[in-house]
Amino acid sequence: MASVNKKGVCVLLCVTLFLLAGCTGGTSGPSLISDEQIYKGTDGITMEFVKGAPPSEAFDAMRLRIHATMENKGAFDVQEGYLALGIEDGYMALAGNGFNLDRDHQKRLTDRHLTFNLRGKSLDDPIGEETLLSIDALATIKDDQATIHPALIQITTCYPYQTKANADICIDTDSFSLIEREKACEIKDITLQSQGAPIAVTKIETAMLPQDDNTVIPHFIITMENKGKGITIKDDLEVIRNACTSSPFTREREEIFNKIRITAYLSNDDQPLDCLGSGEQNVITIRDGKGTARCTPHAGIPAQKGTFVTPLRIELDYGYTQTIATEVKIRRIAS
């Protein structure tokens, strides 16, 4: 009788554990996230000063610590990002080694410049990497006449980034409905929101242009917007790095800003479409936060193919730069 009771207890215990596992969803593990959630949002690298570092006020000859968080909130991994520190000479100087490096993500170039690597969001890491920028500085007032001076601190990042957008497009080789048949889809404008990057593809317009050889060439008008807090730079690592220097603004520097390189593919074809922006092949100029490109395939689509849906893949490559700034009031100690 005792053995029967013991067996019953074991069965009851197993059933209870099974029910508990079902209620809690089984073994714990990383939360599931979809591609749609990864490619969502309008941030790339974000920066923010840590409260109290630097302090709002400091006395002459006082040592202070500058802290700022950097996080990749987008869906693209940053390799060889570039950072420049700007402090007001005569009122602030670097102390000790200046940068206190996070060696997993940062590498010193000069006393005021470093490179950084930060992975973006992914299915394995839905948050993206973060690093802390830590700088030792010394407050100083060299102006004999000043008793208080607001000293400016600036941190500027310049880094390569990419936007990927996908949409199902309706291709209609009989857009004037000359042939009486049922159509699988209808041509219409497509509106998009964000793709996990500061530059977003926001609209795709489609037009069909019949050709004399009984083919149709689709034209795609692709609109993109700068939804981030910075500006774009020409997609070139050397140009991106130089954009973070303090060299004076010239016409040559003007030509590198507000540029985006576009590559688009129709269906599963590896042959990119011909895209024309503001006069330069595959390069778009952003004006007032927006830019457009007209993309077409190299060859027409035979009219007998009728109406069908096919994917359009868009890739935007660019550099991106942004700056955060704060002030520290430097006070002279009364003698």
XYZ file of C-alpha atoms in Angstrom, residues 95-234:
140
model
C 44.080 65.843 -17.957
C 46.015 62.601 -17.630
C 45.442 60.405 -20.675
C 42.365 62.339 -21.758
C 40.261 59.460 -23.104
C 39.702 56.505 -20.762
C 39.216 53.908 -23.471
C 36.641 51.133 -23.628
C 39.068 48.857 -25.457
C 36.314 46.544 -26.692
C 34.820 49.361 -28.760
C 37.244 52.320 -28.869
C 40.736 53.020 -30.221
C 42.679 56.244 -29.676
C 43.892 58.179 -32.723
C 44.967 61.473 -31.130
C 44.355 63.268 -27.835
C 40.987 64.432 -29.172
C 40.050 61.783 -31.730
C 39.209 58.088 -31.601
C 37.596 55.377 -33.699
C 34.780 53.140 -32.494
C 32.919 49.965 -33.457
C 29.345 49.303 -32.355
C 27.092 46.501 -33.561
C 23.500 47.383 -34.365
C 20.258 45.567 -33.600
C 19.929 41.982 -34.793
C 17.928 38.839 -34.107
C 20.686 37.788 -31.682
C 20.916 41.203 -30.001
C 17.662 43.196 -30.294
C 19.101 46.180 -28.407
C 22.424 46.939 -30.112
C 25.776 47.686 -28.514
C 26.499 50.566 -26.145
C 29.743 52.111 -24.915
C 30.707 54.821 -22.439
C 32.875 57.726 -23.507
C 34.995 58.849 -20.546
C 37.317 61.877 -20.615
C 39.433 63.523 -17.908
C 39.679 67.312 -18.183
C 40.925 70.301 -16.224
C 39.048 73.592 -15.868
C 41.187 76.693 -16.255
C 40.780 80.434 -16.809
C 43.729 82.077 -18.527
C 41.951 85.370 -19.121
C 42.966 87.657 -16.249
C 39.853 89.790 -16.726
C 37.301 86.976 -16.516
C 35.789 85.744 -13.263
C 33.358 83.331 -14.921
C 33.261 81.862 -18.407
C 30.824 79.379 -20.048
C 33.136 76.806 -21.681
C 31.699 74.767 -24.553
C 32.197 70.993 -24.869
C 31.276 69.269 -28.141
C 31.366 65.622 -29.198
C 30.953 64.849 -32.905
C 30.595 61.430 -34.503
C 31.023 60.557 -38.188
C 30.249 56.989 -39.221
C 29.127 54.832 -42.171
C 25.538 53.585 -42.155
C 23.053 51.776 -44.374
C 19.286 51.686 -44.858
C 17.528 48.635 -46.311
C 13.938 48.874 -47.537
C 11.758 46.231 -49.188
C 8.331 46.488 -50.782
C 6.083 44.335 -52.959
C 5.496 46.211 -56.218
C 2.706 45.721 -58.748
C 3.928 45.424 -62.351
C 1.200 45.960 -64.953
C 2.295 45.605 -68.574
C -1.229 46.597 -69.665
C -1.671 49.746 -67.601
C -4.225 51.161 -70.096
C -6.366 47.968 -69.827
C -6.348 47.338 -73.574
C -6.659 43.598 -72.985
C -9.721 42.371 -71.138
C -8.493 40.094 -68.363
C -8.455 39.898 -64.593
C -5.473 41.618 -62.974
C -3.554 40.170 -60.038
C -2.778 43.570 -58.509
C -3.239 47.311 -58.892
C -0.514 49.925 -59.238
C -0.539 52.339 -56.316
C 1.828 54.474 -54.277
C 3.477 52.711 -51.353
C 4.127 54.569 -48.100
C 6.802 53.398 -45.662
C 7.753 54.671 -42.205
C 11.218 53.660 -41.007
C 13.831 50.951 -41.504
C 16.018 51.098 -38.382
C 18.265 53.902 -39.656
C 18.329 57.729 -39.674
C 17.607 57.848 -43.423
C 14.247 56.291 -44.283
C 12.622 55.349 -47.575
C 9.182 56.899 -47.148
C 7.457 56.576 -50.520
C 7.625 54.522 -53.732
C 5.672 55.630 -56.803
C 5.367 53.388 -59.860
C 4.691 54.338 -63.481
C 4.648 52.065 -66.563
C 6.042 53.403 -69.837
C 5.156 51.296 -72.944
C 7.929 50.868 -75.535
C 7.806 50.370 -79.313
C 9.127 46.791 -79.027
C 6.004 45.575 -77.182
C 7.651 45.866 -73.785
C 7.030 48.067 -70.773
C 9.676 49.807 -68.660
C 8.600 50.464 -65.060
C 9.784 53.714 -63.478
C 10.095 53.872 -59.706
C 10.203 57.264 -57.991
C 11.776 56.604 -54.590
C 11.552 59.254 -51.873
C 13.846 59.218 -48.856
C 13.944 61.442 -45.780
C 16.502 62.310 -43.141
C 14.604 61.498 -39.954
C 17.641 61.568 -37.679
C 19.301 64.449 -35.830
C 22.387 64.727 -38.039
C 23.305 65.141 -41.703
C 24.507 62.691 -44.340
C 28.002 62.511 -45.802
C 29.250 60.988 -49.038
